[in-house]
C-alpha atoms as a PDB file:
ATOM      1  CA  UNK A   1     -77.758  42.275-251.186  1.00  0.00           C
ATOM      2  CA  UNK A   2     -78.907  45.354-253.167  1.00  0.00           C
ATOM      3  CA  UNK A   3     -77.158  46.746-256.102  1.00  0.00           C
ATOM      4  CA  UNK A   4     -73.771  49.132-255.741  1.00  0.00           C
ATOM      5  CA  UNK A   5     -73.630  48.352-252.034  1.00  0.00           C
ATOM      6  CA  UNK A   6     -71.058  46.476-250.645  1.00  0.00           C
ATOM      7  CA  UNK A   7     -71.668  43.559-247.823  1.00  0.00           C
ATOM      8  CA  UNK A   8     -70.765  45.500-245.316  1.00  0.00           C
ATOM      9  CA  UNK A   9     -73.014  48.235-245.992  1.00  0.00           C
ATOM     10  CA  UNK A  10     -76.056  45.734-246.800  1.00  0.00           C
ATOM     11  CA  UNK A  11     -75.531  44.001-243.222  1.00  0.00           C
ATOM     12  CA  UNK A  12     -75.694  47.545-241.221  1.00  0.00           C
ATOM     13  CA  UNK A  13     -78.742  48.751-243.517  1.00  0.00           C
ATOM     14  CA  UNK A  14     -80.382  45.257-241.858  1.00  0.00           C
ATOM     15  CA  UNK A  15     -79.287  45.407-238.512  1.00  0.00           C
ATOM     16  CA  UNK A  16     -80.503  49.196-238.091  1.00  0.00           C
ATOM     17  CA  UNK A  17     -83.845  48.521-239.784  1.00  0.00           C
ATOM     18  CA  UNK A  18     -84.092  45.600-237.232  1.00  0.00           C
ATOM     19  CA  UNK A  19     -83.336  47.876-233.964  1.00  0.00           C
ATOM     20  CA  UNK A  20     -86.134  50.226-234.913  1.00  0.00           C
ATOM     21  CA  UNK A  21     -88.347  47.656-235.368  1.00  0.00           C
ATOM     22  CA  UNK A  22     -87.558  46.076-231.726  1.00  0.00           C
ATOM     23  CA  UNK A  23     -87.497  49.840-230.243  1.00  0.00           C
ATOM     24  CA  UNK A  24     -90.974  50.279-231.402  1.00  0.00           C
ATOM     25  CA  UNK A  25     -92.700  47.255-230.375  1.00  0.00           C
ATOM     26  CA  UNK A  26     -90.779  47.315-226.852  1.00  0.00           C
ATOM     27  CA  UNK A  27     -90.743  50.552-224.348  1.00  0.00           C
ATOM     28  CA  UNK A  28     -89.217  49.808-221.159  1.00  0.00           C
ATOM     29  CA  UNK A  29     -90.408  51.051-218.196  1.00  0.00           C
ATOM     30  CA  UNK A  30     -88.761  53.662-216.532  1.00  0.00           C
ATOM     31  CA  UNK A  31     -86.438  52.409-213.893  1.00  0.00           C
ATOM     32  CA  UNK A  32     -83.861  53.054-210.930  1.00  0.00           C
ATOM     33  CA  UNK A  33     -82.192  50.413-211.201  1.00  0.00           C
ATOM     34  CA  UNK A  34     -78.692  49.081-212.860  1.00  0.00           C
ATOM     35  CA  UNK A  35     -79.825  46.722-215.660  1.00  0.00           C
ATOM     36  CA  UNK A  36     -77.623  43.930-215.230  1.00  0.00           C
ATOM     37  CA  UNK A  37     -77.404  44.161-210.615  1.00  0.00           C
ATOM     38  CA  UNK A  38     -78.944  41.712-209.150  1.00  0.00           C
ATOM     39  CA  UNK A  39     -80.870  44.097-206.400  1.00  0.00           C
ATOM     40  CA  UNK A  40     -80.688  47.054-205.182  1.00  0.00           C
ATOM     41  CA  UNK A  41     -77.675  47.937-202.463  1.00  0.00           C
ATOM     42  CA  UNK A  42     -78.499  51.119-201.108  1.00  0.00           C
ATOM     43  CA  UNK A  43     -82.063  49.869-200.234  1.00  0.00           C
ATOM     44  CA  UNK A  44     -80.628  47.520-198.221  1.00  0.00           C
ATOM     45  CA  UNK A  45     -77.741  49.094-196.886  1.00  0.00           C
ATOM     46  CA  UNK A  46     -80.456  52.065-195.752  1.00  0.00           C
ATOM     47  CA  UNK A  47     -82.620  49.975-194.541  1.00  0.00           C
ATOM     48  CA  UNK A  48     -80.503  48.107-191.652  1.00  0.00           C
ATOM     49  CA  UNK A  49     -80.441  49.280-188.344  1.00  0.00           C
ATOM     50  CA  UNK A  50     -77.680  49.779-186.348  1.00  0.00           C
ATOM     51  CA  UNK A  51     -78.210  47.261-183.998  1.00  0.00           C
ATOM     52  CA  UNK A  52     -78.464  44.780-187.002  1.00  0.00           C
ATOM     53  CA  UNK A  53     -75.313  45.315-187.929  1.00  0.00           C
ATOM     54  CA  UNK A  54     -73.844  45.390-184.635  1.00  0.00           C
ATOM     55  CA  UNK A  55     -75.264  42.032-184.645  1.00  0.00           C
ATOM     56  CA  UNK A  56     -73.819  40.709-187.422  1.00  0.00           C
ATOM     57  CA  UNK A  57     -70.099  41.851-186.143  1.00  0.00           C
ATOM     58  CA  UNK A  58     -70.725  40.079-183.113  1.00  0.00           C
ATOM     59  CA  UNK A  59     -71.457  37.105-185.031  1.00  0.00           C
ATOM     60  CA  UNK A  60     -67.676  35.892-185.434  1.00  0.00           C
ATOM     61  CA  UNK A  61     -66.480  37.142-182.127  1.00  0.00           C
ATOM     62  CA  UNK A  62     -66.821  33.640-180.494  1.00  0.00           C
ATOM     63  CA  UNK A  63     -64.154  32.521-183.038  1.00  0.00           C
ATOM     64  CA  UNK A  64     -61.582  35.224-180.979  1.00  0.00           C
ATOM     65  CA  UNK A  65     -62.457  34.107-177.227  1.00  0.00           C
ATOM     66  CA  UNK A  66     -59.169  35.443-175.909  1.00  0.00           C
ATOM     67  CA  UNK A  67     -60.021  38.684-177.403  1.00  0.00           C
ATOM     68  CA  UNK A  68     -58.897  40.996-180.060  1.00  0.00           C
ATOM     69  CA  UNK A  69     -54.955  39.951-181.559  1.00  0.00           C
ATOM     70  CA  UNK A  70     -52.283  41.609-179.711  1.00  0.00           C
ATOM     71  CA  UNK A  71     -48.630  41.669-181.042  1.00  0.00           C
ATOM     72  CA  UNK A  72     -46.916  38.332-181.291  1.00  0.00           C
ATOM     73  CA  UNK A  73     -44.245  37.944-177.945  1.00  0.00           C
ATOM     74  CA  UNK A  74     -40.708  38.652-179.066  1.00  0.00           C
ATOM     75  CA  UNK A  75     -38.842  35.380-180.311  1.00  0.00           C
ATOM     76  CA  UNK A  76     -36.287  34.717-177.421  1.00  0.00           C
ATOM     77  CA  UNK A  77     -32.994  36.528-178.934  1.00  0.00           C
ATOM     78  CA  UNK A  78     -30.449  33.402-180.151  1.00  0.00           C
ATOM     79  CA  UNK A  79     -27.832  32.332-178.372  1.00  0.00           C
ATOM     80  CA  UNK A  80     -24.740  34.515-178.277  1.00  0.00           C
ATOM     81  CA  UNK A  81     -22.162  32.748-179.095  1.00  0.00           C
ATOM     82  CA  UNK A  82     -18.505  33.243-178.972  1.00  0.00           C
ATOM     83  CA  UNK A  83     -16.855  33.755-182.635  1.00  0.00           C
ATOM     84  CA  UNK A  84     -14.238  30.984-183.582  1.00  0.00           C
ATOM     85  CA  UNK A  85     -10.942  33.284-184.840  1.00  0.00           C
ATOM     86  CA  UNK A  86     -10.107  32.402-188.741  1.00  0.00           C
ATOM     87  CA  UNK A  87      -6.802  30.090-188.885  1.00  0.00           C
ATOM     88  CA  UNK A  88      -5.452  32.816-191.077  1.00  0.00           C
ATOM     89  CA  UNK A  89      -5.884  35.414-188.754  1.00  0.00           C
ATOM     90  CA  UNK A  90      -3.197  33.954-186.342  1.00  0.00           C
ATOM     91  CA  UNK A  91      -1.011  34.246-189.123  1.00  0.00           C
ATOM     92  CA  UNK A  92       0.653  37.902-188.294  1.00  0.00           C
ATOM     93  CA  UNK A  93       4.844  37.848-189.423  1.00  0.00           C
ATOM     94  CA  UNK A  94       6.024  38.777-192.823  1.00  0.00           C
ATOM     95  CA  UNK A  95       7.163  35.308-193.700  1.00  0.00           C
ATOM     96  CA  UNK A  96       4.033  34.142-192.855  1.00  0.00           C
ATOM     97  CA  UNK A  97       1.627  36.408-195.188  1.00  0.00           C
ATOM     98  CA  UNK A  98       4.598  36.180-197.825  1.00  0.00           C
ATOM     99  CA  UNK A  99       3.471  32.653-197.887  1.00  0.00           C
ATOM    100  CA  UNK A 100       0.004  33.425-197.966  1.00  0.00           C
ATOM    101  CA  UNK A 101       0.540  35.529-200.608  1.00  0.00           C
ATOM    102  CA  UNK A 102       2.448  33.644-203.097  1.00  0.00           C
ATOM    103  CA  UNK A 103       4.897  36.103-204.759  1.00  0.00           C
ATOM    104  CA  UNK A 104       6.916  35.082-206.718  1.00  0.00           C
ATOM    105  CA  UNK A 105      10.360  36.778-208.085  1.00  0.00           C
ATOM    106  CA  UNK A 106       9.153  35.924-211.606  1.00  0.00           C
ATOM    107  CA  UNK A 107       5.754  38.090-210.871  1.00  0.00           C
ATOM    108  CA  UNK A 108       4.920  40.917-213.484  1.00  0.00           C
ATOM    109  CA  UNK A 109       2.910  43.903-212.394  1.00  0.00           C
ATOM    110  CA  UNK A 110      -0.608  42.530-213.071  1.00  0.00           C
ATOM    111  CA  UNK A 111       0.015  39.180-211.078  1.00  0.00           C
ATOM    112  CA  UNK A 112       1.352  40.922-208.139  1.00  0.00           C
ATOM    113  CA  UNK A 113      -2.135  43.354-208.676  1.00  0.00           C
ATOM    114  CA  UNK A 114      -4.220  40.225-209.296  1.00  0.00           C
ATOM    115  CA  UNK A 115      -3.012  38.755-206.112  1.00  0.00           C
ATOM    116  CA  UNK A 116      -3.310  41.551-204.110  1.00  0.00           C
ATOM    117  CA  UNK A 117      -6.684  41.743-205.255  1.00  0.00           C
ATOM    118  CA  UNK A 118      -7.249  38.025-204.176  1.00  0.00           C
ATOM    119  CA  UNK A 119      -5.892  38.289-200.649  1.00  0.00           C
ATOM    120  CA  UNK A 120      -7.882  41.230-200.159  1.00  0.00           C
ATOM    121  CA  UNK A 121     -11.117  39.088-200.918  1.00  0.00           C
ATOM    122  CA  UNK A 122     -10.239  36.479-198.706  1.00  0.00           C
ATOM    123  CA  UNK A 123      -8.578  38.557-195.495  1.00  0.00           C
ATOM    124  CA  UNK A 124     -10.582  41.938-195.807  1.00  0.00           C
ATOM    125  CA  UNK A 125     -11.528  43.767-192.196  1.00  0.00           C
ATOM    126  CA  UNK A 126     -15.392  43.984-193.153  1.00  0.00           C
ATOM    127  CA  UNK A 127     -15.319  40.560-193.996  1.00  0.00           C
ATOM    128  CA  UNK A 128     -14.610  39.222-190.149  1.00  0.00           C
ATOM    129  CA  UNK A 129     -16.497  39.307-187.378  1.00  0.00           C
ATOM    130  CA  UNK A 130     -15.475  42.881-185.197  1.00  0.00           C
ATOM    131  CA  UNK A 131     -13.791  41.338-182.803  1.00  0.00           C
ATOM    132  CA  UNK A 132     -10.997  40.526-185.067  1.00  0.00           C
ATOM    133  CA  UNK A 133     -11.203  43.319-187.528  1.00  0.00           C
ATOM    134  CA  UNK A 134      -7.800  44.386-185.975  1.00  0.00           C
ATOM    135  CA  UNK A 135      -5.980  41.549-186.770  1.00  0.00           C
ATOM    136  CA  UNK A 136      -7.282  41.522-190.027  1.00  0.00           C
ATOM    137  CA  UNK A 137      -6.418  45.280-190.625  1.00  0.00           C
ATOM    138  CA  UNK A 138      -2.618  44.337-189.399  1.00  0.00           C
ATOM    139  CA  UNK A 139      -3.021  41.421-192.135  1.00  0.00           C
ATOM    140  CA  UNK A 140      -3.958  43.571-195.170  1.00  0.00           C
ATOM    141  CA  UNK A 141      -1.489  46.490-194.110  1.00  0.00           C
ATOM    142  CA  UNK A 142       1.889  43.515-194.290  1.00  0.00           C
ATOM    143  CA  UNK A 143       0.678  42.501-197.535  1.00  0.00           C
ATOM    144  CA  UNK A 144       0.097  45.743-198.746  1.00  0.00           C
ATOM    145  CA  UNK A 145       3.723  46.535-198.022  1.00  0.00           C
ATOM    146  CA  UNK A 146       5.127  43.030-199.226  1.00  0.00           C
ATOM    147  CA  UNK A 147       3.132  43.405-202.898  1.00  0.00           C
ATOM    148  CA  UNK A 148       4.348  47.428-203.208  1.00  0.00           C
ATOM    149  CA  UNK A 149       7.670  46.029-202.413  1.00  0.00           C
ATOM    150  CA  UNK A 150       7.771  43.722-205.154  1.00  0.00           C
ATOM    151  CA  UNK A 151       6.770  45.941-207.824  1.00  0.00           C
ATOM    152  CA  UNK A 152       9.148  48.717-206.400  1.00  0.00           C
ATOM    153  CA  UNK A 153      11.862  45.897-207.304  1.00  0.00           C
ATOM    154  CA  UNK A 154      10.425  45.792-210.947  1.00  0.00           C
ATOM    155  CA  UNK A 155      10.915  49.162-211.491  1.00  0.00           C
END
């Protein structure tokens, strides 16, 4: 380390001194290719002929004897089956949904809201299968009526 220079200063000093020294005793040729590729690509690539590389598709083509892949066949569609009508769906008079509902005379505002919210989660239209969607319109429509009913009697 030489005076009023710091480490890092002495260490590039040495390393440049060093990479002169190495340029000078070494001059690489001149050349086209990478440094650091194995070969050259374009030689070769310019260098095959055509029928070459038709050859060397052909090569795997014994592997696809039936040809090249068409579309998969369809899958068969399932079986259609009838739907099964939800036991609550028979369920159509107003004593019967009053039931289902649960109201009670000692029901404030936000229980009969909380439980119109709940039968509506469990009997919704969009929630059955279309061929019942009627019924289950008629369904939400009664309890509609029944729960603004009850609150009409609270006011």
């Amino acid at each position: 380390m030489l005076f009023r220079q710091s480490l890092f200063e002495s260490v590039v000093e040495r390393l440049s001194e060093e990479g002169t020294d190495a340029a000078d005793e070494e001059s690489p040729a001149v050349s086209h290719r990478i440094h650091g590729m194995p070969g050259n690509y374009l030689a070769d690539s310019l260098m095959t002929e055509p029928q070459e590389a038709t050859r060397l598709q052909q090569a795997y083509l014994f592997l696809m004897e039936d040809g090249p892949l068409d579309e998969p066949a369809a899958p068969p569609p399932p079986q259609a089956r009838a739907p099964v009508i939800p036991a609550r769906l028979v369920r159509l008079s107003l004593e019967e949904i009053a039931e289902d509902l649960g109201i009670a005379p000692t029901d404030d505002r936000e229980k009969l809201a909380e439980r119109r919210r709940q039968f509506a989660r469990l009997n919704h239209p969009d929630k059955v299968d279309a061929d019942f969607r009627e019924r289950a319109t008629k369904r939400m429509k009664i309890a509609n009526l029944l729960i603004d009913e009850a609150i009409r009697r609270l006011s």
